[in-house]
Coordinates of C-alpha atoms (C1' of nucleotides) in Angstrom, one line a residue:
Chain A
M115 CA -10.0 -16.2 -13.6
A116 CA -11.3 -12.7 -14.2
L117 CA -10.6 -9.9 -12.2
Q118 CA -12.2 -9.6 -8.9
I119 CA -12.6 -6.4 -7.0
Y120 CA -13.7 -6.0 -3.5
N121 CA -16.6 -3.5 -3.7
T122 CA -17.2 -1.3 -0.7
L123 CA -20.8 -1.1 -1.9
T124 CA -21.5 -4.7 -1.4
K125 CA -19.0 -5.6 0.9
K126 CA -17.9 -8.5 -1.4
K127 CA -15.3 -9.5 -3.8
E128 CA -16.9 -9.2 -7.4
E129 CA -16.0 -10.0 -10.8
F130 CA -15.1 -6.8 -12.4
T131 CA -17.1 -5.9 -15.6
T132 CA -17.4 -2.4 -17.6
L133 CA -20.4 -0.7 -18.6
T134 CA -18.8 -0.4 -22.0
P135 CA -17.0 -3.3 -23.2
G136 CA -13.1 -2.7 -23.1
K137 CA -13.3 0.8 -21.5
V138 CA -13.0 1.7 -17.9
K139 CA -14.3 5.0 -16.4
M140 CA -12.4 5.5 -13.2
Y141 CA -12.6 8.4 -10.8
A142 CA -10.5 9.0 -7.7
C143 CA -10.7 11.7 -5.2
G144 CA -7.7 13.8 -5.0
V145 CA -6.3 16.3 -2.8
T146 CA -7.3 19.6 -1.3
V147 CA -4.4 21.8 -2.0
Y148 CA -3.8 24.2 0.8
D149 CA -0.5 22.6 1.8
E150 CA 2.2 20.3 0.6
S151 CA 0.9 16.7 -0.1
H152 CA 1.9 14.1 2.5
I153 CA 2.7 10.5 2.2
G154 CA -0.8 9.6 2.6
H155 CA -1.8 11.2 -0.4
A156 CA 1.0 9.5 -2.0
S157 CA -0.2 6.2 -0.8
Q158 CA -3.7 6.8 -2.5
A159 CA -2.2 8.0 -5.6
I160 CA 0.2 5.1 -6.1
I161 CA -2.4 2.6 -5.4
F162 CA -4.8 4.0 -7.9
D163 CA -1.8 4.6 -10.4
V164 CA -1.0 0.8 -10.1
I165 CA -5.0 -0.1 -10.6
R166 CA -5.0 2.1 -13.6
N167 CA -1.8 0.4 -14.9
Y168 CA -2.9 -3.1 -14.3
L169 CA -6.4 -2.3 -16.0
E170 CA -4.4 -1.0 -19.0
Y171 CA -2.4 -4.0 -19.1
S172 CA -5.3 -6.2 -19.0
G173 CA -6.4 -4.5 -22.1
Y174 CA -8.8 -1.9 -21.2
E175 CA -8.9 1.6 -22.2
V176 CA -8.8 3.7 -19.1
T177 CA -10.4 7.2 -18.6
Y178 CA -8.9 8.3 -15.1
V179 CA -10.1 11.4 -13.4
R180 CA -8.3 12.8 -10.2
N181 CA -9.6 16.2 -9.1
F182 CA -8.1 19.1 -7.2
T183 CA -10.2 20.8 -4.6
D184 CA -9.0 24.1 -5.0
I185 CA -11.7 26.2 -3.2
D186 CA -12.3 25.2 0.5
D187 CA -12.4 26.5 4.2
K188 CA -8.7 25.8 4.6
I189 CA -7.6 27.5 1.4
I190 CA -9.5 30.5 2.2
K191 CA -8.3 30.5 5.8
K192 CA -4.6 30.3 4.4
A193 CA -5.3 33.0 2.1
N194 CA -6.5 35.3 4.7
E195 CA -3.5 34.5 6.9
T196 CA -0.9 35.1 4.2
G197 CA -2.7 38.0 2.4
K198 CA -2.6 35.9 -0.9
D199 CA -5.4 35.0 -3.2
A200 CA -7.1 31.8 -2.5
L201 CA -6.7 30.4 -6.1
E202 CA -3.1 31.6 -6.2
I203 CA -2.4 29.3 -3.2
S204 CA -4.1 26.7 -4.6
S205 CA -2.6 26.8 -7.8
H206 CA 0.8 26.7 -6.2
F207 CA 0.1 23.6 -4.3
I208 CA -1.4 22.0 -7.4
K209 CA 2.0 22.5 -9.1
R210 CA 3.7 21.2 -6.1
S211 CA 1.4 18.1 -5.9
Q212 CA 2.1 17.4 -9.4
E213 CA 5.8 17.5 -9.0
D214 CA 5.7 15.4 -6.1
M215 CA 3.5 12.6 -7.9
A216 CA 6.0 12.8 -10.7
L217 CA 8.7 12.2 -8.3
L218 CA 7.1 9.1 -7.2
K219 CA 6.5 7.7 -10.8
I220 CA 2.8 8.4 -10.8
R221 CA 1.6 9.0 -14.2
P222 CA -0.8 12.1 -14.4
A223 CA -4.5 11.3 -14.7
T224 CA -6.1 11.5 -17.9
H225 CA -7.9 14.5 -16.6
E226 CA -7.0 16.4 -13.5
P227 CA -9.9 19.0 -12.9
R228 CA -10.1 21.8 -10.8
V229 CA -13.2 23.0 -8.8
S230 CA -12.9 26.5 -9.7
N231 CA -13.1 25.8 -13.5
H232 CA -16.4 24.1 -13.2
I233 CA -18.6 26.7 -11.2
P234 CA -21.4 26.8 -14.1
D235 CA -21.3 23.0 -14.2
I236 CA -21.9 22.8 -10.6
I237 CA -24.6 25.5 -10.7
S238 CA -26.6 23.6 -13.3
F239 CA -26.1 20.4 -11.5
I240 CA -27.6 22.1 -8.1
E241 CA -30.4 23.6 -10.3
G242 CA -31.2 20.2 -11.2
L243 CA -31.6 18.8 -7.8
I244 CA -33.7 21.8 -6.6
S245 CA -36.1 21.1 -9.6
K246 CA -36.5 17.5 -8.8
G247 CA -37.0 18.6 -5.2
H248 CA -33.8 17.0 -3.7
A249 CA -32.4 20.3 -2.7
Y250 CA -33.6 23.5 -1.2
Q251 CA -32.5 27.0 -0.4
A252 CA -31.9 28.0 3.0
G253 CA -30.8 31.7 3.2
G254 CA -27.6 32.0 0.7
D255 CA -27.2 28.2 1.0
V256 CA -28.4 25.5 -0.9
L257 CA -28.7 22.0 0.9
F258 CA -29.5 18.6 -0.4
D259 CA -32.5 16.9 1.4
I260 CA -31.2 13.4 2.3
S261 CA -34.8 12.5 3.4
T262 CA -35.7 12.7 -0.6
F263 CA -33.0 10.0 -1.4
K264 CA -34.2 6.7 0.1
E265 CA -31.1 4.8 -0.4
Y266 CA -29.0 7.4 1.7
G267 CA -26.4 5.6 3.8
K268 CA -26.1 2.4 1.4
L269 CA -22.4 3.1 1.1
S270 CA -21.3 3.5 4.6
K271 CA -24.3 1.4 6.1
R272 CA -25.6 4.1 8.0
K273 CA -29.1 5.2 8.8
I274 CA -30.6 8.6 8.2
D275 CA -32.1 8.7 11.7
E276 CA -28.9 7.9 13.4
L277 CA -27.1 10.8 11.9
I278 CA -26.1 13.4 14.5
N279 CA -25.1 16.9 13.5
E280 CA -24.9 19.6 16.1
D281 CA -24.9 22.5 13.8
T282 CA -28.6 21.8 12.5
G283 CA -29.4 25.5 11.6
A284 CA -31.9 25.8 8.9
K285 CA -31.4 22.0 7.9
K286 CA -34.6 20.0 7.3
N287 CA -32.7 17.0 8.5
P288 CA -29.6 16.8 10.5
G289 CA -27.8 15.1 7.8
D290 CA -28.6 17.5 5.1
F291 CA -25.4 18.9 3.6
A292 CA -24.4 22.1 1.7
L293 CA -24.4 22.0 -2.2
W294 CA -23.9 25.9 -2.4
K295 CA -22.4 27.9 0.5
G296 CA -23.5 31.8 0.5
V297 CA -20.7 34.0 0.6
K298 CA -19.2 35.3 3.9
P299 CA -17.0 38.3 4.3
G300 CA -13.3 37.8 3.0
E301 CA -14.3 34.7 0.9
P302 CA -14.0 34.3 -2.7
S303 CA -17.1 33.8 -4.4
W304 CA -19.1 33.5 -7.5
D305 CA -22.5 34.5 -9.0
S306 CA -25.3 32.1 -8.8
P307 CA -29.2 32.0 -8.7
W308 CA -28.9 32.0 -5.0
G309 CA -26.5 34.9 -4.7
K310 CA -22.9 35.0 -4.4
G311 CA -21.3 32.0 -2.8
R312 CA -19.1 28.9 -3.6
P313 CA -19.7 25.2 -3.9
G314 CA -19.9 22.8 -1.1
W315 CA -17.2 20.2 -0.9
H316 CA -19.0 17.0 -2.2
I317 CA -20.9 18.4 -5.1
E318 CA -17.5 18.9 -7.3
C319 CA -16.9 15.3 -7.6
S320 CA -20.4 14.4 -8.8
V321 CA -20.2 17.2 -11.2
M322 CA -16.7 16.6 -12.7
A323 CA -17.2 12.8 -12.5
K324 CA -20.2 13.4 -14.7
K325 CA -18.5 15.8 -17.0
Y326 CA -15.4 13.7 -17.8
L327 CA -16.8 10.2 -17.4
G328 CA -20.6 10.4 -17.6
E329 CA -23.5 9.5 -15.4
T330 CA -22.2 6.1 -14.3
L331 CA -18.7 5.2 -13.3
D332 CA -17.1 1.7 -13.5
I333 CA -14.7 2.7 -10.6
H334 CA -14.8 5.4 -7.9
G335 CA -12.2 5.2 -5.3
G336 CA -10.4 7.2 -2.6
G337 CA -9.2 6.8 1.1
M338 CA -11.1 5.0 3.5
D339 CA -12.0 8.2 5.5
L340 CA -14.0 9.4 2.6
V341 CA -16.6 6.8 2.7
F342 CA -18.7 9.0 4.9
P343 CA -19.8 11.6 4.3
H344 CA -17.9 12.5 1.1
H345 CA -18.7 9.4 -1.1
E346 CA -22.1 8.8 0.5
N347 CA -23.1 12.4 -0.4
E348 CA -21.8 12.1 -3.8
I349 CA -23.9 8.9 -4.2
A350 CA -27.0 10.9 -2.8
Q351 CA -26.3 13.9 -5.4
S352 CA -25.5 12.0 -8.5
E353 CA -28.1 9.2 -7.9
A354 CA -30.8 11.6 -7.1
L355 CA -30.3 13.6 -10.1
H356 CA -29.7 10.9 -12.7
D357 CA -31.9 8.0 -11.2
K358 CA -29.1 5.5 -12.0
P359 CA -26.2 3.9 -10.4
F360 CA -23.3 6.6 -9.8
S361 CA -20.5 4.1 -9.4
R362 CA -20.7 0.5 -10.1
F363 CA -17.5 -0.4 -8.2
W364 CA -16.2 1.5 -5.1
I365 CA -12.5 0.9 -4.1
H366 CA -11.2 2.4 -0.7
N367 CA -7.5 2.4 0.1
G368 CA -6.2 1.9 3.8
L369 CA -4.6 4.9 5.6
I370 CA -1.0 5.5 6.3
M371 CA -0.6 5.3 10.2
V372 CA 1.9 6.8 12.4
N373 CA 2.3 5.1 15.7
R374 CA -1.1 3.4 15.2
Q375 CA -2.6 6.7 14.6
K376 CA -4.0 7.9 11.3
M377 CA -1.6 10.3 9.5
S378 CA -3.4 13.4 8.8
K379 CA -2.9 17.0 8.3
S380 CA -5.4 17.9 11.0
L381 CA -3.4 15.7 13.4
G382 CA -0.1 17.1 12.2
N383 CA 1.7 13.9 12.4
F384 CA 2.5 13.8 8.8
Y385 CA 5.6 13.2 6.5
T386 CA 5.3 15.2 3.5
I387 CA 6.1 13.6 0.0
T388 CA 9.3 15.7 -0.1
R389 CA 10.6 14.6 3.3
A390 CA 9.9 11.1 2.7
A391 CA 12.0 11.3 -0.7
E392 CA 14.6 12.7 1.1
K393 CA 14.8 9.6 3.2
A394 CA 14.2 6.8 0.8
P395 CA 14.2 6.4 -3.1
T396 CA 11.1 6.4 -5.0
D397 CA 11.1 2.7 -5.3
V398 CA 11.4 2.2 -1.7
I399 CA 8.3 4.2 -1.0
R400 CA 6.3 2.6 -3.6
F401 CA 7.4 -0.8 -2.7
M402 CA 6.6 -0.4 0.9
I403 CA 3.2 0.9 0.1
L404 CA 2.6 -2.1 -2.4
S405 CA 4.1 -4.7 -0.1
C406 CA 0.7 -4.9 1.7
H407 CA -2.9 -5.1 0.3
Y408 CA -4.2 -1.8 -0.8
G409 CA -7.1 -1.8 1.8
S410 CA -5.1 -2.2 4.9
N411 CA -3.5 0.5 6.9
I412 CA 0.4 1.0 6.9
D413 CA 2.3 2.2 9.7
F414 CA 4.9 4.6 8.2
M415 CA 7.6 3.3 10.7
E416 CA 11.2 3.7 10.2
S417 CA 11.6 -0.1 10.7
N418 CA 9.0 -0.7 7.6
L419 CA 11.1 1.7 5.6
T420 CA 14.5 0.0 6.4
T421 CA 13.1 -3.3 5.5
A422 CA 11.4 -2.1 2.1
S423 CA 15.2 -0.4 1.6
K424 CA 16.8 -3.9 2.1
R425 CA 14.5 -5.6 -0.2
V426 CA 14.7 -3.1 -3.0
H427 CA 18.2 -2.9 -2.7
Y428 CA 18.4 -6.8 -2.8
F429 CA 16.3 -6.8 -6.1
Y430 CA 18.5 -4.0 -7.8
R431 CA 21.8 -5.9 -6.7
T432 CA 20.3 -8.8 -8.6
L433 CA 19.3 -7.1 -11.6
S434 CA 22.7 -5.5 -11.4
K435 CA 24.3 -8.7 -11.6
I436 CA 22.2 -9.8 -14.4
S437 CA 23.3 -6.8 -16.6
Q438 CA 26.7 -6.8 -15.9
L439 CA 26.9 -10.7 -16.9
C440 CA 24.7 -9.8 -20.1
S441 CA 27.0 -7.1 -20.9
S442 CA 30.2 -8.8 -20.3
V443 CA 29.5 -12.2 -21.8
K444 CA 28.4 -13.5 -25.3
E445 CA 25.4 -15.6 -25.8
T446 CA 26.3 -19.1 -26.6
D447 CA 23.2 -20.9 -26.4
S448 CA 19.5 -20.3 -27.3
E449 CA 18.2 -22.8 -24.7
D450 CA 15.9 -21.1 -22.0
L451 CA 17.4 -22.9 -18.8
L452 CA 14.7 -20.8 -16.8
K453 CA 11.7 -21.9 -19.0
D454 CA 9.6 -23.1 -15.9
L455 CA 10.2 -19.8 -14.2
N456 CA 9.7 -17.5 -17.2
T457 CA 6.7 -19.1 -18.2
S458 CA 5.1 -19.1 -14.9
M459 CA 5.8 -15.6 -14.1
E460 CA 3.2 -13.8 -16.1
K461 CA 0.4 -16.1 -15.0
E462 CA 1.4 -15.7 -11.4
F463 CA 1.4 -12.1 -11.5
R464 CA -2.1 -11.8 -13.3
A465 CA -3.5 -14.4 -10.7
A466 CA -2.3 -12.2 -8.1
M467 CA -3.5 -9.0 -9.5
D468 CA -6.8 -10.4 -10.7
D469 CA -7.4 -11.2 -6.9
D470 CA -8.2 -7.7 -5.9
F471 CA -5.0 -6.1 -7.1
S472 CA -3.0 -8.3 -4.6
T473 CA 0.4 -6.6 -5.0
A474 CA 1.6 -8.2 -1.8
K475 CA 1.4 -11.5 -3.5
V476 CA 3.2 -10.3 -6.5
I477 CA 6.0 -9.0 -4.1
A478 CA 6.0 -12.4 -2.5
F479 CA 6.4 -14.4 -5.8
L480 CA 9.0 -11.9 -6.9
S481 CA 10.9 -12.7 -3.8
E482 CA 10.9 -16.2 -4.6
T483 CA 11.8 -15.7 -8.1
F484 CA 14.8 -13.5 -7.4
S485 CA 16.0 -16.2 -5.1
Q486 CA 16.1 -18.7 -8.0
I487 CA 17.7 -16.3 -10.4
N488 CA 20.5 -15.7 -7.9
E489 CA 20.9 -19.5 -7.5
F490 CA 21.0 -19.5 -11.3
L491 CA 23.5 -16.7 -11.5
D492 CA 25.9 -18.5 -9.0
D493 CA 25.6 -21.9 -10.7
K494 CA 29.1 -22.7 -11.5
S495 CA 28.2 -25.8 -13.4
I496 CA 26.6 -23.7 -16.1
K497 CA 28.9 -21.6 -18.4
P498 CA 28.2 -17.8 -18.3
G499 CA 27.5 -17.7 -22.2
R500 CA 24.7 -20.5 -21.7
K501 CA 22.9 -18.1 -19.3
I502 CA 22.6 -15.2 -21.4
H503 CA 19.4 -16.1 -23.3
S504 CA 17.7 -17.3 -20.3
L505 CA 18.3 -14.1 -18.4
N506 CA 17.2 -11.9 -21.2
N507 CA 13.8 -14.0 -21.4
F508 CA 13.6 -13.3 -17.6
K509 CA 14.2 -9.5 -18.2
T510 CA 11.6 -9.4 -20.8
G511 CA 9.0 -11.0 -18.5
L512 CA 9.9 -9.1 -15.4
L513 CA 9.6 -5.7 -17.1
K514 CA 5.7 -6.6 -17.6
V515 CA 5.3 -6.9 -14.0
T516 CA 7.6 -3.9 -13.0
S517 CA 5.9 -1.6 -15.6
V518 CA 2.7 -2.2 -13.8
L519 CA 3.9 -1.8 -10.4
N520 CA 6.4 0.8 -11.6
I521 CA 9.2 -0.3 -9.3
L522 CA 12.6 -2.1 -10.2
N523 CA 12.5 -0.5 -13.7
D524 CA 15.2 2.0 -13.3
E525 CA 18.9 1.0 -14.7
P526 CA 20.3 -1.0 -11.8
E527 CA 23.8 0.6 -11.5
A528 CA 22.4 4.0 -11.6
F529 CA 19.7 3.3 -9.0
L530 CA 22.2 1.6 -6.7
K531 CA 24.5 4.7 -7.1
S532 CA 21.8 7.2 -6.4
F533 CA 20.8 5.0 -3.4
R534 CA 24.2 5.2 -2.1
T535 CA 24.5 9.0 -2.7
L536 CA 21.3 9.7 -0.8
Y537 CA 22.6 7.6 2.0
L538 CA 25.9 9.2 2.3
K539 CA 24.1 12.6 2.1
N540 CA 21.7 11.5 5.1
N541 CA 24.7 10.5 7.3
G542 CA 26.7 13.5 6.6
I543 CA 29.5 11.3 5.1
D544 CA 31.9 12.2 2.4
E545 CA 32.4 9.5 -0.3
K546 CA 36.4 10.4 -0.4
E547 CA 36.8 9.6 3.3
I548 CA 35.3 6.0 2.5
T549 CA 37.3 5.3 -0.5
D550 CA 40.5 6.5 1.5
L551 CA 39.8 4.0 4.2
I552 CA 39.1 1.1 1.8
N553 CA 42.3 1.8 -0.3
K554 CA 44.1 1.8 3.2
R555 CA 42.4 -1.6 3.9
S556 CA 43.3 -3.1 0.6
D557 CA 46.9 -2.2 1.2
A558 CA 46.6 -3.9 4.6
R559 CA 45.2 -7.0 3.0
K560 CA 47.8 -7.1 0.5
A561 CA 50.5 -7.1 3.1
K562 CA 48.4 -9.8 5.0
D563 CA 47.9 -7.5 7.8
F564 CA 44.3 -8.8 8.8
T565 CA 44.3 -7.1 12.3
L566 CA 44.6 -3.8 10.6
S567 CA 42.2 -4.5 7.6
D568 CA 39.5 -6.0 10.2
K569 CA 39.9 -2.8 12.3
I570 CA 39.3 -0.5 9.3
R571 CA 36.2 -2.5 8.3
D572 CA 34.9 -2.1 11.8
E573 CA 35.5 1.5 11.5
L574 CA 33.6 1.5 8.3
A575 CA 30.7 -0.5 9.9
D576 CA 30.4 2.3 12.6
K577 CA 29.6 4.6 9.7
N578 CA 27.0 2.1 8.6
I579 CA 29.3 1.4 5.5
L580 CA 29.5 -2.3 4.4
V581 CA 32.6 -3.5 3.1
Q582 CA 32.6 -6.6 0.4
D583 CA 35.7 -8.1 -0.9
T584 CA 34.9 -9.7 -4.5
P585 CA 37.4 -11.2 -6.8
S586 CA 37.3 -8.0 -8.7
G587 CA 38.3 -5.9 -5.8
T588 CA 36.7 -4.3 -2.8
E589 CA 33.4 -2.7 -3.0
W590 CA 31.5 -1.0 -0.3
D591 CA 27.7 -0.4 0.1
I592 CA 25.1 0.7 2.4
L593 CA 25.0 -1.2 5.6
F594 CA 21.2 -1.5 6.7
K595 CA 20.4 -1.7 10.2
Chain B
rG120 C1' -23.5 6.5 22.2
rG121 C1' -24.0 4.9 16.8
rC122 C1' -21.7 2.6 12.2
rG123 C1' -17.7 -0.2 10.5
rC124 C1' -12.7 -2.5 10.6
rC125 C1' -9.1 -5.0 12.7
rG126 C1' -6.3 -8.5 16.4
rU127 C1' -1.8 -14.5 12.4
rA128 C1' 5.4 -16.4 14.7
rC129 C1' 10.3 -11.8 18.2
rC130 C1' 8.6 -7.7 14.5
rC131 C1' 6.1 -6.5 9.4
rA132 C1' 2.6 -9.0 6.7
rA133 C1' -0.7 -12.6 2.9
rG134 C1' -4.4 -15.9 3.4
rU135 C1' -12.6 -15.3 3.5
rG136 C1' -14.4 -23.3 4.5
rG137 C1' -9.8 -28.0 3.1
rU138 C1' -5.3 -28.2 6.7
rA139 C1' -0.7 -21.6 7.9
rA140 C1' 2.6 -17.2 1.3
rG141 C1' 6.7 -13.7 1.6
rG142 C1' 9.9 -10.5 4.1
rG143 C1' 12.9 -8.5 8.5
rA144 C1' 15.5 -10.3 12.8
rG145 C1' 17.6 -15.1 15.1
rA146 C1' 20.2 -20.1 14.5
rG147 C1' 22.9 -23.8 11.4
rG148 C1' 25.5 -24.7 6.6
rU149 C1' 28.2 -23.3 1.5
rC150 C1' 31.7 -19.7 0.1
rU151 C1' 35.6 -16.4 2.5
rG152 C1' 42.2 -15.1 5.2
rC153 C1' 37.9 -13.8 8.6
rA154 C1' 33.8 -11.2 6.7
rA155 C1' 30.0 -9.5 3.5
rA156 C1' 26.8 -10.6 -0.4
rA157 C1' 24.4 -14.8 -2.5
rC158 C1' 22.2 -19.6 -2.0
rC159 C1' 20.6 -23.8 1.3
rU160 C1' 18.4 -25.5 6.0
rU161 C1' 15.7 -23.8 10.4
rU162 C1' 12.1 -20.8 13.4
rA163 C1' 3.3 -20.7 14.7
rU164 C1' -0.2 -28.7 15.5
rG165 C1' -1.0 -22.6 15.7
rC166 C1' -4.2 -17.7 13.5
rA167 C1' -6.6 -12.5 20.8
rU168 C1' -10.5 -15.2 24.1
rC169 C1' -14.5 -18.6 25.0
rG170 C1' -18.4 -21.1 22.9
rG171 C1' -21.2 -22.9 18.3
rU172 C1' -22.0 -24.6 13.0
rU173 C1' -19.3 -28.2 9.8
rC174 C1' -16.6 -34.3 7.9
rG175 C1' -13.3 -30.2 8.1
rA176 C1' -12.6 -23.1 10.4
rA177 C1' -7.3 -18.3 10.9
rU178 C1' -11.5 -18.4 7.3
rC179 C1' -18.8 -18.6 8.9
rC180 C1' -22.0 -17.4 13.6
rG181 C1' -22.2 -15.6 18.8
rU182 C1' -19.4 -14.0 23.6
rU183 C1' -15.4 -11.5 26.1
rC184 C1' -11.0 -8.6 25.9
rG185 C1' -7.9 -5.2 23.2
rG186 C1' -6.7 -1.7 19.1
rC187 C1' -8.3 1.6 15.1
rG188 C1' -11.4 4.5 11.7
rC189 C1' -15.7 7.2 10.6
rC190 C1' -19.9 10.0 12.7
rU191 C1' -16.5 17.7 12.0
rC192 C1' -12.2 19.0 7.4
rC193 C1' -9.4 14.7 5.9
rA194 C1' -6.1 10.2 0.8

RNA sequence: GGCGCCGUACCCAAGUGGUAAGGGAGAGGUCUGCAAAACCUUUAUGCAUCGGUUCGAAUCCGUUCGGCGCCUCCA
């Protein structure tokens, strides 16, 4: 079964095809850089990162563009408040955003263009719209005339005459929007045929998409909240100018919620990526986001984060057991005892991902797979040496899956150790006090003083530290609650 | 007010016509000094509500109730 994608434009799952065989042109709206990026931006970036990875895995050559809006009202506002230059502020937050993305194992896009570097392209695009009668000058502004584009509203399923906008001003239709904004005092500006000014918000994406990808894209995406007006307006601009479809597939991701409310900068209820990363490792954040379908909203609750932590911890513990066995025992047998599992893994993975990038299904089957692996590891009827070949095959197959999702591909021991370190830091615990208590408990156990040893164990549990007695000694780990 | 999405077990959540994935929590078991980890078993005749279409519906249509998003900057 070929890849099926839910297309916002048609409201249906459709078989994915590309304009040029073997090549995908994908554009996703990035961030407006006037502040630190939050976990909502992260979720969008992670989702499109995985989509891109999977398309590449499926054999496509993907050109992925993710823009930075570095000129906008809020950036200008911040510049005026801080006395800094607007572009200086946006440059700073672009750098911060790129660092955040790297921290979350998100690959940079093929192109990450900025609006301020594309003013001439924007001006000529607008000139084209004016000369075709789709835009008009109103004072120092240039507005798009939505009545000239018959299909206006086709993405968000709105009708032109239902659009309400109190600020009608010089607009011919209430829904007309700015392509170019005449300069106001205290604003950065560029020369244009219509006087000094700056681009409106929507035009940048139409222009930069065209420049880096051409007049028709295969995939255009972004957060659900961009469907109207942003993406609707992009369609209007691009299709009015080129008389051809702007994007063949529209993909919209769900939003991060906090207590059932959308997380957004304007509501002030957001977690920055930095803050989220202080609470949980990268893989936990990615896992949480990829645990549900990309189109649904996710509540960024403590309990969801804890659940994701437990799961990721479980997966890495299993991987750690595998690598410990593989590094300590010699392979004695070349029979694949996990043949069914190993051969079905890639098939299951593709089937799930081909169904509208169902990462939730992938994670569900990974859960089942890991249970079987643990069972296999624990199976005393099979000599350890006979397991190695099978486990190596498993690791090879798993790597294909995890390299697309970009989770569970760290070195297991290193991951677990850094997770513990993060946990201790967040709880203000010194590792030495734990090891001291554990040593004390081990002495008590040797002396068969189980009352004391159990008391120490309870004491550690109060600190959310879990004690585990294994054949090779006592270990400690995070006690998730 | 308009447009759109959603409502699945105690909780999170997949599932878009063929008889309810997965996870968390709970219960029982194997293991253990006891635990933990891991594994096994178990937890919705039921998918907000009422009605309809169908041989068959969580899935399609309509009603009611509830939640959310967009309509102004938003990933």
